[in-house]
Amino acid sequence: MLPDSQVAGLNQSKPRNSAVLRITLRQVLDFPGGKVAFTPQMEFLSESPEVRSPCYRVLDEYGLSIEHSSFAEVSKEVAIKMYSDMVTLQTMDTIFYEAQRQGRMSFYVTTIGEEAINIASAAALSISDIVVPQYREPGVLLWRGFSLQEFANQCFGNKGDNGKGRQMPAHYGSNKHNYFTIASTIATQLPHAVGAAYSLKMDKKDACVATYFGDGGSSEGDFHAALNFAAVLEAPVIFICRNNGWAISTPLSDQFRSDGIVVRGKAYGVRSIRVDGNDALAMYSAVHAARKMAISESRPILIEALTYRVGHHTTSDDSTKYRSADEIECWRVKRDPVSRFRKWIESNGWWCDETEMELRSSVRKQLLHAIQVAEQAEKPPIRDLFTDVYDVPPANLCEQEKLLKETIKRYPQEYPAHVSV
Amino acid sequence: MLGAARQKMLGQSLQRIRPMEKVFRSYSSAAKQMTVREALNSALDEEMSADPKVFLMGEEVGEYQGAYKISKGLLDKYGPERVLDTPITEAGFTGIGVGAAYYGLRPVIEFMTFNFAMQAIDHIINSAAKSNYMSAGQMTVPIVFRGPNGAAAGVGAQHSQCYAAWYGSCPGLKVLSPYSSEDARGLLKAAIRDPDPVVFLENELIYGESFPVSSEALDSSFCLPIGKAKIEREGKDVTITAFSKMVGFSLKAAEILEKEGISAEVINLRSIRPLDRSTINASVRKTNRLVTVEEGFPQHGVGAEICATVVEDSFGYLDAPVERIAGADVPMPYAANLERMAVPQVEDIVRAAKRACYRYVSTAAAA
């Protein structure tokens, strides 16, 4: 029997004998929200688990299948495309980054270290699934067929850019590839994704939405709203978090105190999993399974992919200022997702040194050529300054465009020669 | 004098306005009376019926029939898939609405008041207004954001701000503000059908006011053009521009001025963005004097833009400096007497018009 002092603080009648105590313990009450069992023990749920949520992994760091691992089968074709695209993404990042450093491009965002998350998740989705990216997922667009020339065109903001030179480099978007145009605002894409998923559901489409965000983005209010709403609306959306350890210079310990992002799924009533983001096979399997669940059960799924941001936040950042060069080097070389997957496809007899050399030199050539072409191409015509503000250009903008054209005609020497009106 | 005027003000904002011939001669035939609430409800109903892509989302819009009963009956008629009650997350449901619009649906997002929309303003500006431009036409946003704007009665600083100037400055948005029931019907239908994002600023105090509606306006295909102001009352001595509730005040001021021999032309802006500069300028070129009226804060307000546009296009026609009537430059106080002093009243408009006509006597003498 509990001493009176302990029981007094609990909002129940004091049990005077064990029979009454037992009845009290078996009682549950129907609060708004459902039945809840009572307990006379005052226990606070711990702020951190004794054991952190385990991380799903299928390939070890030598690229060999772990025994008794469960994963989705990947055909030779798909595996080779996955690997080729990872290499292409890696090479594109290297070359475009260098181009920015040489002053040929104003800005760039690399995805170094996160190639597996990009490509493997893309491979597990179908083209009818809508992708709503943050800004470190060009690999998904690459997988879907966006060409290297198109990437370069957007970065140089030339007239071949399907974005009409409206945005900074690396802000890709393509309706054709079902990839929402990237915006710079953090985490705003999360509620957008839920809205799009809800619309897919209303249209009864056999498709889902996949949206990406980083560890930093999970602190935004939009993350909370999106997860909460997705659960309430029962929207078929896959939330993929690239937990890469850094939000510019903010390490995880300054970002949140929870056990990463995976535990938050439970808080919102969202099924979730933690995955080794540098294991392409594990990523593929998790997204593959998530997609099935999202569509057939009409529910959101949260995937936390653990990884490391090997590159700087963007070309405007020098991450050696806030982290050790050794740490970066370790992840870049020893934990490279690309070479890890290479070992796996080689062990299957699907790849060798020769094909490796061929691929890398071919991709490098294509990229250098793409940059050259993009750099020399004309910029978008002046009329693109005024279009797409509204569906139909308003009177004031039409007037201003006319005035601008006349002024350019009258004072051609004041305006750059290679820009058409 | 102030006490009696305040009584009159409060009384009229709670009663139906009796129709006056001058004001309504422009309607084809005053067939039926309709409150602004009924006008908005019928417009929503008809547009949801005509296009299955249109859906309504907001707090209390479903089971509660709408915080102000604007969406009464819609949940029963269209079901929970098209009338969504949301959790309390303006940023959340606005973002979701934008996402649905990107996909191709036509959401109508209701804010309990536009004060709360500030929590969602990043999505309104950065996600809705700019997306068509940023995506080079790939992502259109046929969305409507609607709800009460500006001062109500006795709700204090965080429930009384007017956002017309804030949204009106942003390219990519269209901003409308209806006054009468016909305005409410025609403009809301136009907003829902428009492919661009529209901010639709209503007024809580006019929801219950009744206006005559022509039979043309009752037709389900009725629509008013966006970007066209309406001359509510013709005049020749001074132009008064206003929107929403201030149109009613301006019309009353015009009657008072009439008795004193000043013929005022009252323009109901209807559209804050695009602003109907040609109608405003044509009127000023006729009257040569301008008074702008708004409830919102004076600095960087709608009146400032109207003044600038008239100075740019019709400077030579002005016979007097432009007068701006706006709310007081303070957060809205609660106490009834203070609130009354913080919002424009009919006599403020009358005095401003007289000043513009050089018929003004200094405050010291008038007290």
mmCIF file with all atom_site columns, N, CA and C in Angstrom, chain A residues 130 162-164 166-167 173-175 180-181 188 191-192 194-196 198-200 203 205 222 225 229 233 385 387-391, chain B residues 81 84 87 89 92-93 95-96 98-100 102-103 105 122-123 126-127 132-139 172-174 195-196 273:
data_model
loop_
_atom_site.group_PDB
_atom_site.id
_atom_site.type_symbol
_atom_site.label_atom_id
_atom_site.label_alt_id
_atom_site.label_comp_id
_atom_site.label_asym_id
_atom_site.label_entity_id
_atom_site.label_seq_id
_atom_site.pdbx_PDB_ins_code
_atom_site.Cartn_x
_atom_site.Cartn_y
_atom_site.Cartn_z
_atom_site.occupancy
_atom_site.B_iso_or_equiv
_atom_site.pdbx_formal_charge
_atom_site.auth_seq_id
_atom_site.auth_comp_id
_atom_site.auth_asym_id
_atom_site.auth_atom_id
_atom_site.pdbx_PDB_model_num
ATOM 1   N N  . ILE A 1 130 ? 5.533   13.111 -57.453 1.00 0.00 ? 130 ILE A N  1
ATOM 2   C CA . ILE A 1 130 ? 5.958   14.507 -57.506 1.00 0.00 ? 130 ILE A CA 1
ATOM 3   C C  . ILE A 1 130 ? 7.114   14.710 -56.530 1.00 0.00 ? 130 ILE A C  1
ATOM 4   N N  . ASN A 1 162 ? 15.408  26.865 -68.711 1.00 0.00 ? 162 ASN A N  1
ATOM 5   C CA . ASN A 1 162 ? 13.944  26.808 -68.703 1.00 0.00 ? 162 ASN A CA 1
ATOM 6   C C  . ASN A 1 162 ? 13.371  27.642 -67.558 1.00 0.00 ? 162 ASN A C  1
ATOM 7   N N  . GLY A 1 163 ? 14.245  28.194 -66.736 1.00 0.00 ? 163 GLY A N  1
ATOM 8   C CA . GLY A 1 163 ? 13.832  29.109 -65.688 1.00 0.00 ? 163 GLY A CA 1
ATOM 9   C C  . GLY A 1 163 ? 13.970  30.562 -66.099 1.00 0.00 ? 163 GLY A C  1
ATOM 10  N N  . LYS A 1 164 ? 14.282  30.785 -67.353 1.00 0.00 ? 164 LYS A N  1
ATOM 11  C CA . LYS A 1 164 ? 14.377  32.134 -67.933 1.00 0.00 ? 164 LYS A CA 1
ATOM 12  C C  . LYS A 1 164 ? 15.301  33.068 -67.159 1.00 0.00 ? 164 LYS A C  1
ATOM 13  N N  . ARG A 1 166 ? 15.678  33.550 -64.073 1.00 0.00 ? 166 ARG A N  1
ATOM 14  C CA . ARG A 1 166 ? 15.015  34.230 -62.966 1.00 0.00 ? 166 ARG A CA 1
ATOM 15  C C  . ARG A 1 166 ? 15.685  33.977 -61.620 1.00 0.00 ? 166 ARG A C  1
ATOM 16  N N  . GLN A 1 167 ? 16.400  32.867 -61.496 1.00 0.00 ? 167 GLN A N  1
ATOM 17  C CA . GLN A 1 167 ? 16.883  32.487 -60.164 1.00 0.00 ? 167 GLN A CA 1
ATOM 18  C C  . GLN A 1 167 ? 18.382  32.258 -60.122 1.00 0.00 ? 167 GLN A C  1
ATOM 19  N N  . GLY A 1 173 ? 14.264  23.507 -61.730 1.00 0.00 ? 173 GLY A N  1
ATOM 20  C CA . GLY A 1 173 ? 12.861  23.118 -61.642 1.00 0.00 ? 173 GLY A CA 1
ATOM 21  C C  . GLY A 1 173 ? 12.422  22.660 -63.006 1.00 0.00 ? 173 GLY A C  1
ATOM 22  N N  . SER A 1 174 ? 11.577  21.650 -63.055 1.00 0.00 ? 174 SER A N  1
ATOM 23  C CA . SER A 1 174 ? 11.124  21.186 -64.356 1.00 0.00 ? 174 SER A CA 1
ATOM 24  C C  . SER A 1 174 ? 9.807   20.447 -64.238 1.00 0.00 ? 174 SER A C  1
ATOM 25  N N  . ASN A 1 175 ? 8.771   21.026 -64.843 1.00 0.00 ? 175 ASN A N  1
ATOM 26  C CA . ASN A 1 175 ? 7.454   20.375 -64.860 1.00 0.00 ? 175 ASN A CA 1
ATOM 27  C C  . ASN A 1 175 ? 7.534   19.041 -65.571 1.00 0.00 ? 175 ASN A C  1
ATOM 28  N N  . PHE A 1 180 ? 9.305   20.096 -58.628 1.00 0.00 ? 180 PHE A N  1
ATOM 29  C CA . PHE A 1 180 ? 8.924   21.478 -58.325 1.00 0.00 ? 180 PHE A CA 1
ATOM 30  C C  . PHE A 1 180 ? 10.149  22.378 -58.329 1.00 0.00 ? 180 PHE A C  1
ATOM 31  N N  . THR A 1 181 ? 9.990   23.603 -58.810 1.00 0.00 ? 181 THR A N  1
ATOM 32  C CA . THR A 1 181 ? 11.104  24.539 -58.856 1.00 0.00 ? 181 THR A CA 1
ATOM 33  C C  . THR A 1 181 ? 11.594  24.858 -57.447 1.00 0.00 ? 181 THR A C  1
ATOM 34  N N  . THR A 1 188 ? 9.788   25.605 -46.500 1.00 0.00 ? 188 THR A N  1
ATOM 35  C CA . THR A 1 188 ? 8.470   25.990 -47.006 1.00 0.00 ? 188 THR A CA 1
ATOM 36  C C  . THR A 1 188 ? 7.932   24.894 -47.920 1.00 0.00 ? 188 THR A C  1
ATOM 37  N N  . PRO A 1 191 ? 5.056   21.960 -46.241 1.00 0.00 ? 191 PRO A N  1
ATOM 38  C CA . PRO A 1 191 ? 3.595   22.029 -46.392 1.00 0.00 ? 191 PRO A CA 1
ATOM 39  C C  . PRO A 1 191 ? 3.141   22.011 -47.850 1.00 0.00 ? 191 PRO A C  1
ATOM 40  N N  . HIS A 1 192 ? 3.959   22.551 -48.749 1.00 0.00 ? 192 HIS A N  1
ATOM 41  C CA . HIS A 1 192 ? 3.605   22.463 -50.173 1.00 0.00 ? 192 HIS A CA 1
ATOM 42  C C  . HIS A 1 192 ? 3.437   21.001 -50.565 1.00 0.00 ? 192 HIS A C  1
ATOM 43  N N  . VAL A 1 194 ? 2.671   18.504 -48.732 1.00 0.00 ? 194 VAL A N  1
ATOM 44  C CA . VAL A 1 194 ? 1.458   17.917 -48.169 1.00 0.00 ? 194 VAL A CA 1
ATOM 45  C C  . VAL A 1 194 ? 0.243   18.334 -48.987 1.00 0.00 ? 194 VAL A C  1
ATOM 46  N N  . GLY A 1 195 ? 0.221   19.588 -49.405 1.00 0.00 ? 195 GLY A N  1
ATOM 47  C CA . GLY A 1 195 ? -0.883  20.072 -50.232 1.00 0.00 ? 195 GLY A CA 1
ATOM 48  C C  . GLY A 1 195 ? -0.950  19.328 -51.548 1.00 0.00 ? 195 GLY A C  1
ATOM 49  N N  . ALA A 1 196 ? 0.210   19.115 -52.154 1.00 0.00 ? 196 ALA A N  1
ATOM 50  C CA . ALA A 1 196 ? 0.243   18.390 -53.422 1.00 0.00 ? 196 ALA A CA 1
ATOM 51  C C  . ALA A 1 196 ? -0.178  16.941 -53.203 1.00 0.00 ? 196 ALA A C  1
ATOM 52  N N  . TYR A 1 198 ? -2.153  15.779 -50.888 1.00 0.00 ? 198 TYR A N  1
ATOM 53  C CA . TYR A 1 198 ? -3.593  15.772 -50.653 1.00 0.00 ? 198 TYR A CA 1
ATOM 54  C C  . TYR A 1 198 ? -4.340  15.852 -51.978 1.00 0.00 ? 198 TYR A C  1
ATOM 55  N N  . SER A 1 199 ? -3.808  16.669 -52.878 1.00 0.00 ? 199 SER A N  1
ATOM 56  C CA . SER A 1 199 ? -4.432  16.797 -54.198 1.00 0.00 ? 199 SER A CA 1
ATOM 57  C C  . SER A 1 199 ? -4.347  15.491 -54.972 1.00 0.00 ? 199 SER A C  1
ATOM 58  N N  . LEU A 1 200 ? -3.198  14.808 -54.890 1.00 0.00 ? 200 LEU A N  1
ATOM 59  C CA . LEU A 1 200 ? -3.045  13.496 -55.553 1.00 0.00 ? 200 LEU A CA 1
ATOM 60  C C  . LEU A 1 200 ? -4.089  12.531 -55.020 1.00 0.00 ? 200 LEU A C  1
ATOM 61  N N  . ASP A 1 203 ? -7.486  13.219 -56.330 1.00 0.00 ? 203 ASP A N  1
ATOM 62  C CA . ASP A 1 203 ? -7.574  12.782 -57.717 1.00 0.00 ? 203 ASP A CA 1
ATOM 63  C C  . ASP A 1 203 ? -7.438  11.269 -57.844 1.00 0.00 ? 203 ASP A C  1
ATOM 64  N N  . LYS A 1 205 ? -4.864  9.363  -57.593 1.00 0.00 ? 205 LYS A N  1
ATOM 65  C CA . LYS A 1 205 ? -3.762  8.953  -58.465 1.00 0.00 ? 205 LYS A CA 1
ATOM 66  C C  . LYS A 1 205 ? -2.912  7.887  -57.766 1.00 0.00 ? 205 LYS A C  1
ATOM 67  N N  . ASP A 1 222 ? 7.389   25.322 -40.314 1.00 0.00 ? 222 ASP A N  1
ATOM 68  C CA . ASP A 1 222 ? 6.736   24.617 -41.416 1.00 0.00 ? 222 ASP A CA 1
ATOM 69  C C  . ASP A 1 222 ? 6.902   23.101 -41.304 1.00 0.00 ? 222 ASP A C  1
ATOM 70  N N  . ALA A 1 225 ? 4.156   22.012 -38.916 1.00 0.00 ? 225 ALA A N  1
ATOM 71  C CA . ALA A 1 225 ? 2.846   22.106 -39.559 1.00 0.00 ? 225 ALA A CA 1
ATOM 72  C C  . ALA A 1 225 ? 2.670   21.004 -40.595 1.00 0.00 ? 225 ALA A C  1
ATOM 73  N N  . PHE A 1 229 ? -0.133  18.104 -40.219 1.00 0.00 ? 229 PHE A N  1
ATOM 74  C CA . PHE A 1 229 ? -1.200  18.102 -41.209 1.00 0.00 ? 229 PHE A CA 1
ATOM 75  C C  . PHE A 1 229 ? -1.201  16.825 -42.034 1.00 0.00 ? 229 PHE A C  1
ATOM 76  N N  . LEU A 1 233 ? -4.492  14.791 -42.381 1.00 0.00 ? 233 LEU A N  1
ATOM 77  C CA . LEU A 1 233 ? -5.123  14.683 -43.696 1.00 0.00 ? 233 LEU A CA 1
ATOM 78  C C  . LEU A 1 233 ? -4.906  13.311 -44.330 1.00 0.00 ? 233 LEU A C  1
ATOM 79  N N  . LEU A 1 385 ? 11.985  39.883 -68.492 1.00 0.00 ? 385 LEU A N  1
ATOM 80  C CA . LEU A 1 385 ? 11.945  40.615 -67.224 1.00 0.00 ? 385 LEU A CA 1
ATOM 81  C C  . LEU A 1 385 ? 10.493  40.804 -66.802 1.00 0.00 ? 385 LEU A C  1
ATOM 82  N N  . THR A 1 387 ? 7.554   39.098 -68.065 1.00 0.00 ? 387 THR A N  1
ATOM 83  C CA . THR A 1 387 ? 6.525   38.052 -68.167 1.00 0.00 ? 387 THR A CA 1
ATOM 84  C C  . THR A 1 387 ? 6.463   37.207 -66.899 1.00 0.00 ? 387 THR A C  1
ATOM 85  N N  . ASP A 1 388 ? 5.376   36.482 -66.732 1.00 0.00 ? 388 ASP A N  1
ATOM 86  C CA . ASP A 1 388 ? 5.140   35.535 -65.638 1.00 0.00 ? 388 ASP A CA 1
ATOM 87  C C  . ASP A 1 388 ? 4.966   36.167 -64.265 1.00 0.00 ? 388 ASP A C  1
ATOM 88  N N  . VAL A 1 389 ? 4.911   37.515 -64.185 1.00 0.00 ? 389 VAL A N  1
ATOM 89  C CA . VAL A 1 389 ? 4.568   38.109 -62.890 1.00 0.00 ? 389 VAL A CA 1
ATOM 90  C C  . VAL A 1 389 ? 3.120   37.730 -62.616 1.00 0.00 ? 389 VAL A C  1
ATOM 91  N N  . TYR A 1 390 ? 2.328   37.873 -63.666 1.00 0.00 ? 390 TYR A N  1
ATOM 92  C CA . TYR A 1 390 ? 0.941   37.412 -63.633 1.00 0.00 ? 390 TYR A CA 1
ATOM 93  C C  . TYR A 1 390 ? 0.711   36.524 -64.835 1.00 0.00 ? 390 TYR A C  1
ATOM 94  N N  . ASP A 1 391 ? -0.452  35.894 -64.897 1.00 0.00 ? 391 ASP A N  1
ATOM 95  C CA . ASP A 1 391 ? -0.804  35.058 -66.036 1.00 0.00 ? 391 ASP A CA 1
ATOM 96  C C  . ASP A 1 391 ? -0.763  35.888 -67.315 1.00 0.00 ? 391 ASP A C  1
ATOM 97  N N  . GLU B 2 81  ? -14.101 16.662 -47.888 1.00 0.00 ? 81  GLU B N  1
ATOM 98  C CA . GLU B 2 81  ? -12.943 16.695 -48.779 1.00 0.00 ? 81  GLU B CA 1
ATOM 99  C C  . GLU B 2 81  ? -12.779 18.058 -49.413 1.00 0.00 ? 81  GLU B C  1
ATOM 100 N N  . LEU B 2 84  ? -12.403 21.976 -45.689 1.00 0.00 ? 84  LEU B N  1
ATOM 101 C CA . LEU B 2 84  ? -11.497 21.391 -44.702 1.00 0.00 ? 84  LEU B CA 1
ATOM 102 C C  . LEU B 2 84  ? -11.328 22.253 -43.472 1.00 0.00 ? 84  LEU B C  1
ATOM 103 N N  . PRO B 2 87  ? -6.120  22.380 -38.411 1.00 0.00 ? 87  PRO B N  1
ATOM 104 C CA . PRO B 2 87  ? -5.532  22.709 -37.117 1.00 0.00 ? 87  PRO B CA 1
ATOM 105 C C  . PRO B 2 87  ? -5.114  24.187 -37.102 1.00 0.00 ? 87  PRO B C  1
ATOM 106 N N  . THR B 2 89  ? -2.823  26.322 -37.586 1.00 0.00 ? 89  THR B N  1
ATOM 107 C CA . THR B 2 89  ? -1.491  26.612 -38.094 1.00 0.00 ? 89  THR B CA 1
ATOM 108 C C  . THR B 2 89  ? -1.644  27.380 -39.388 1.00 0.00 ? 89  THR B C  1
ATOM 109 N N  . GLY B 2 92  ? 0.911   26.599 -41.777 1.00 0.00 ? 92  GLY B N  1
ATOM 110 C CA . GLY B 2 92  ? 0.711   25.243 -42.278 1.00 0.00 ? 92  GLY B CA 1
ATOM 111 C C  . GLY B 2 92  ? -0.336  25.174 -43.361 1.00 0.00 ? 92  GLY B C  1
ATOM 112 N N  . PHE B 2 93  ? -1.548  25.620 -43.059 1.00 0.00 ? 93  PHE B N  1
ATOM 113 C CA . PHE B 2 93  ? -2.575  25.413 -44.071 1.00 0.00 ? 93  PHE B CA 1
ATOM 114 C C  . PHE B 2 93  ? -2.414  26.337 -45.274 1.00 0.00 ? 93  PHE B C  1
ATOM 115 N N  . GLY B 2 95  ? 0.579   27.046 -46.540 1.00 0.00 ? 95  GLY B N  1
ATOM 116 C CA . GLY B 2 95  ? 1.576   26.312 -47.327 1.00 0.00 ? 95  GLY B CA 1
ATOM 117 C C  . GLY B 2 95  ? 0.940   25.143 -48.046 1.00 0.00 ? 95  GLY B C  1
ATOM 118 N N  . ILE B 2 96  ? 0.043   24.442 -47.366 1.00 0.00 ? 96  ILE B N  1
ATOM 119 C CA . ILE B 2 96  ? -0.633  23.313 -47.988 1.00 0.00 ? 96  ILE B CA 1
ATOM 120 C C  . ILE B 2 96  ? -1.509  23.786 -49.134 1.00 0.00 ? 96  ILE B C  1
ATOM 121 N N  . VAL B 2 98  ? -0.987  26.395 -50.988 1.00 0.00 ? 98  VAL B N  1
ATOM 122 C CA . VAL B 2 98  ? -0.101  26.740 -52.099 1.00 0.00 ? 98  VAL B CA 1
ATOM 123 C C  . VAL B 2 98  ? 0.353   25.475 -52.815 1.00 0.00 ? 98  VAL B C  1
ATOM 124 N N  . GLY B 2 99  ? 0.706   24.448 -52.044 1.00 0.00 ? 99  GLY B N  1
ATOM 125 C CA . GLY B 2 99  ? 1.107   23.177 -52.648 1.00 0.00 ? 99  GLY B CA 1
ATOM 126 C C  . GLY B 2 99  ? 0.010   22.586 -53.507 1.00 0.00 ? 99  GLY B C  1
ATOM 127 N N  . ALA B 2 100 ? -1.215  22.658 -53.018 1.00 0.00 ? 100 ALA B N  1
ATOM 128 C CA . ALA B 2 100 ? -2.342  22.142 -53.804 1.00 0.00 ? 100 ALA B CA 1
ATOM 129 C C  . ALA B 2 100 ? -2.523  22.970 -55.072 1.00 0.00 ? 100 ALA B C  1
ATOM 130 N N  . TYR B 2 102 ? -0.085  24.580 -56.656 1.00 0.00 ? 102 TYR B N  1
ATOM 131 C CA . TYR B 2 102 ? 1.001   24.187 -57.565 1.00 0.00 ? 102 TYR B CA 1
ATOM 132 C C  . TYR B 2 102 ? 0.571   22.951 -58.362 1.00 0.00 ? 102 TYR B C  1
ATOM 133 N N  . TYR B 2 103 ? -0.106  22.035 -57.656 1.00 0.00 ? 103 TYR B N  1
ATOM 134 C CA . TYR B 2 103 ? -0.536  20.802 -58.296 1.00 0.00 ? 103 TYR B CA 1
ATOM 135 C C  . TYR B 2 103 ? -1.604  21.060 -59.337 1.00 0.00 ? 103 TYR B C  1
ATOM 136 N N  . LEU B 2 105 ? -4.997  22.398 -58.166 1.00 0.00 ? 105 LEU B N  1
ATOM 137 C CA . LEU B 2 105 ? -6.313  22.646 -57.588 1.00 0.00 ? 105 LEU B CA 1
ATOM 138 C C  . LEU B 2 105 ? -6.489  24.153 -57.369 1.00 0.00 ? 105 LEU B C  1
ATOM 139 N N  . ASP B 2 122 ? 4.896   34.523 -45.198 1.00 0.00 ? 122 ASP B N  1
ATOM 140 C CA . ASP B 2 122 ? 6.001   34.008 -46.017 1.00 0.00 ? 122 ASP B CA 1
ATOM 141 C C  . ASP B 2 122 ? 5.447   33.182 -47.164 1.00 0.00 ? 122 ASP B C  1
ATOM 142 N N  . HIS B 2 123 ? 4.437   32.364 -46.870 1.00 0.00 ? 123 HIS B N  1
ATOM 143 C CA . HIS B 2 123 ? 3.861   31.554 -47.949 1.00 0.00 ? 123 HIS B CA 1
ATOM 144 C C  . HIS B 2 123 ? 3.077   32.413 -48.940 1.00 0.00 ? 123 HIS B C  1
ATOM 145 N N  . ASN B 2 126 ? 6.355   34.734 -50.552 1.00 0.00 ? 126 ASN B N  1
ATOM 146 C CA . ASN B 2 126 ? 7.452   33.984 -51.161 1.00 0.00 ? 126 ASN B CA 1
ATOM 147 C C  . ASN B 2 126 ? 7.026   32.722 -51.889 1.00 0.00 ? 126 ASN B C  1
ATOM 148 N N  . SER B 2 127 ? 5.951   32.104 -51.465 1.00 0.00 ? 127 SER B N  1
ATOM 149 C CA . SER B 2 127 ? 5.536   30.890 -52.168 1.00 0.00 ? 127 SER B CA 1
ATOM 150 C C  . SER B 2 127 ? 4.455   31.167 -53.193 1.00 0.00 ? 127 SER B C  1
ATOM 151 N N  . ASN B 2 132 ? 5.213   31.955 -59.810 1.00 0.00 ? 132 ASN B N  1
ATOM 152 C CA . ASN B 2 132 ? 5.022   31.918 -61.250 1.00 0.00 ? 132 ASN B CA 1
ATOM 153 C C  . ASN B 2 132 ? 6.246   32.525 -61.938 1.00 0.00 ? 132 ASN B C  1
ATOM 154 N N  . TYR B 2 133 ? 6.717   33.637 -61.372 1.00 0.00 ? 133 TYR B N  1
ATOM 155 C CA . TYR B 2 133 ? 7.886   34.326 -61.937 1.00 0.00 ? 133 TYR B CA 1
ATOM 156 C C  . TYR B 2 133 ? 9.144   33.496 -61.752 1.00 0.00 ? 133 TYR B C  1
ATOM 157 N N  . MET B 2 134 ? 9.376   33.027 -60.522 1.00 0.00 ? 134 MET B N  1
ATOM 158 C CA . MET B 2 134 ? 10.607  32.296 -60.221 1.00 0.00 ? 134 MET B CA 1
ATOM 159 C C  . MET B 2 134 ? 10.707  30.991 -60.997 1.00 0.00 ? 134 MET B C  1
ATOM 160 N N  . SER B 2 135 ? 9.570   30.371 -61.249 1.00 0.00 ? 135 SER B N  1
ATOM 161 C CA . SER B 2 135 ? 9.595   29.095 -61.973 1.00 0.00 ? 135 SER B CA 1
ATOM 162 C C  . SER B 2 135 ? 9.443   29.307 -63.467 1.00 0.00 ? 135 SER B C  1
ATOM 163 N N  . ALA B 2 136 ? 9.443   30.559 -63.901 1.00 0.00 ? 136 ALA B N  1
ATOM 164 C CA . ALA B 2 136 ? 9.297   30.900 -65.319 1.00 0.00 ? 136 ALA B CA 1
ATOM 165 C C  . ALA B 2 136 ? 8.026   30.301 -65.912 1.00 0.00 ? 136 ALA B C  1
ATOM 166 N N  . GLY B 2 137 ? 6.926   30.456 -65.184 1.00 0.00 ? 137 GLY B N  1
ATOM 167 C CA . GLY B 2 137 ? 5.638   30.034 -65.713 1.00 0.00 ? 137 GLY B CA 1
ATOM 168 C C  . GLY B 2 137 ? 5.304   28.575 -65.490 1.00 0.00 ? 137 GLY B C  1
ATOM 169 N N  . GLN B 2 138 ? 6.235   27.793 -64.891 1.00 0.00 ? 138 GLN B N  1
ATOM 170 C CA . GLN B 2 138 ? 5.956   26.362 -64.705 1.00 0.00 ? 138 GLN B CA 1
ATOM 171 C C  . GLN B 2 138 ? 5.032   26.107 -63.525 1.00 0.00 ? 138 GLN B C  1
ATOM 172 N N  . MET B 2 139 ? 5.083   26.990 -62.540 1.00 0.00 ? 139 MET B N  1
ATOM 173 C CA . MET B 2 139 ? 4.244   26.785 -61.360 1.00 0.00 ? 139 MET B CA 1
ATOM 174 C C  . MET B 2 139 ? 3.301   27.951 -61.188 1.00 0.00 ? 139 MET B C  1
ATOM 175 N N  . GLY B 2 172 ? 2.934   40.210 -58.344 1.00 0.00 ? 172 GLY B N  1
ATOM 176 C CA . GLY B 2 172 ? 2.612   38.789 -58.372 1.00 0.00 ? 172 GLY B CA 1
ATOM 177 C C  . GLY B 2 172 ? 1.292   38.516 -57.687 1.00 0.00 ? 172 GLY B C  1
ATOM 178 N N  . LEU B 2 173 ? 0.882   39.434 -56.796 1.00 0.00 ? 173 LEU B N  1
ATOM 179 C CA . LEU B 2 173 ? -0.412  39.290 -56.132 1.00 0.00 ? 173 LEU B CA 1
ATOM 180 C C  . LEU B 2 173 ? -1.432  40.194 -56.797 1.00 0.00 ? 173 LEU B C  1
ATOM 181 N N  . LYS B 2 174 ? -2.702  39.788 -56.719 1.00 0.00 ? 174 LYS B N  1
ATOM 182 C CA . LYS B 2 174 ? -3.773  40.724 -57.016 1.00 0.00 ? 174 LYS B CA 1
ATOM 183 C C  . LYS B 2 174 ? -4.473  40.956 -55.676 1.00 0.00 ? 174 LYS B C  1
ATOM 184 N N  . PRO B 2 195 ? -6.293  32.996 -62.606 1.00 0.00 ? 195 PRO B N  1
ATOM 185 C CA . PRO B 2 195 ? -5.166  32.070 -62.492 1.00 0.00 ? 195 PRO B CA 1
ATOM 186 C C  . PRO B 2 195 ? -4.051  32.548 -61.562 1.00 0.00 ? 195 PRO B C  1
ATOM 187 N N  . ASP B 2 196 ? -4.122  33.818 -61.116 1.00 0.00 ? 196 ASP B N  1
ATOM 188 C CA . ASP B 2 196 ? -3.062  34.339 -60.254 1.00 0.00 ? 196 ASP B CA 1
ATOM 189 C C  . ASP B 2 196 ? -3.501  34.320 -58.791 1.00 0.00 ? 196 ASP B C  1
ATOM 190 N N  . ARG B 2 273 ? -4.678  46.204 -56.032 1.00 0.00 ? 273 ARG B N  1
ATOM 191 C CA . ARG B 2 273 ? -3.628  45.902 -57.009 1.00 0.00 ? 273 ARG B CA 1
ATOM 192 C C  . ARG B 2 273 ? -4.245  44.972 -58.037 1.00 0.00 ? 273 ARG B C  1
#
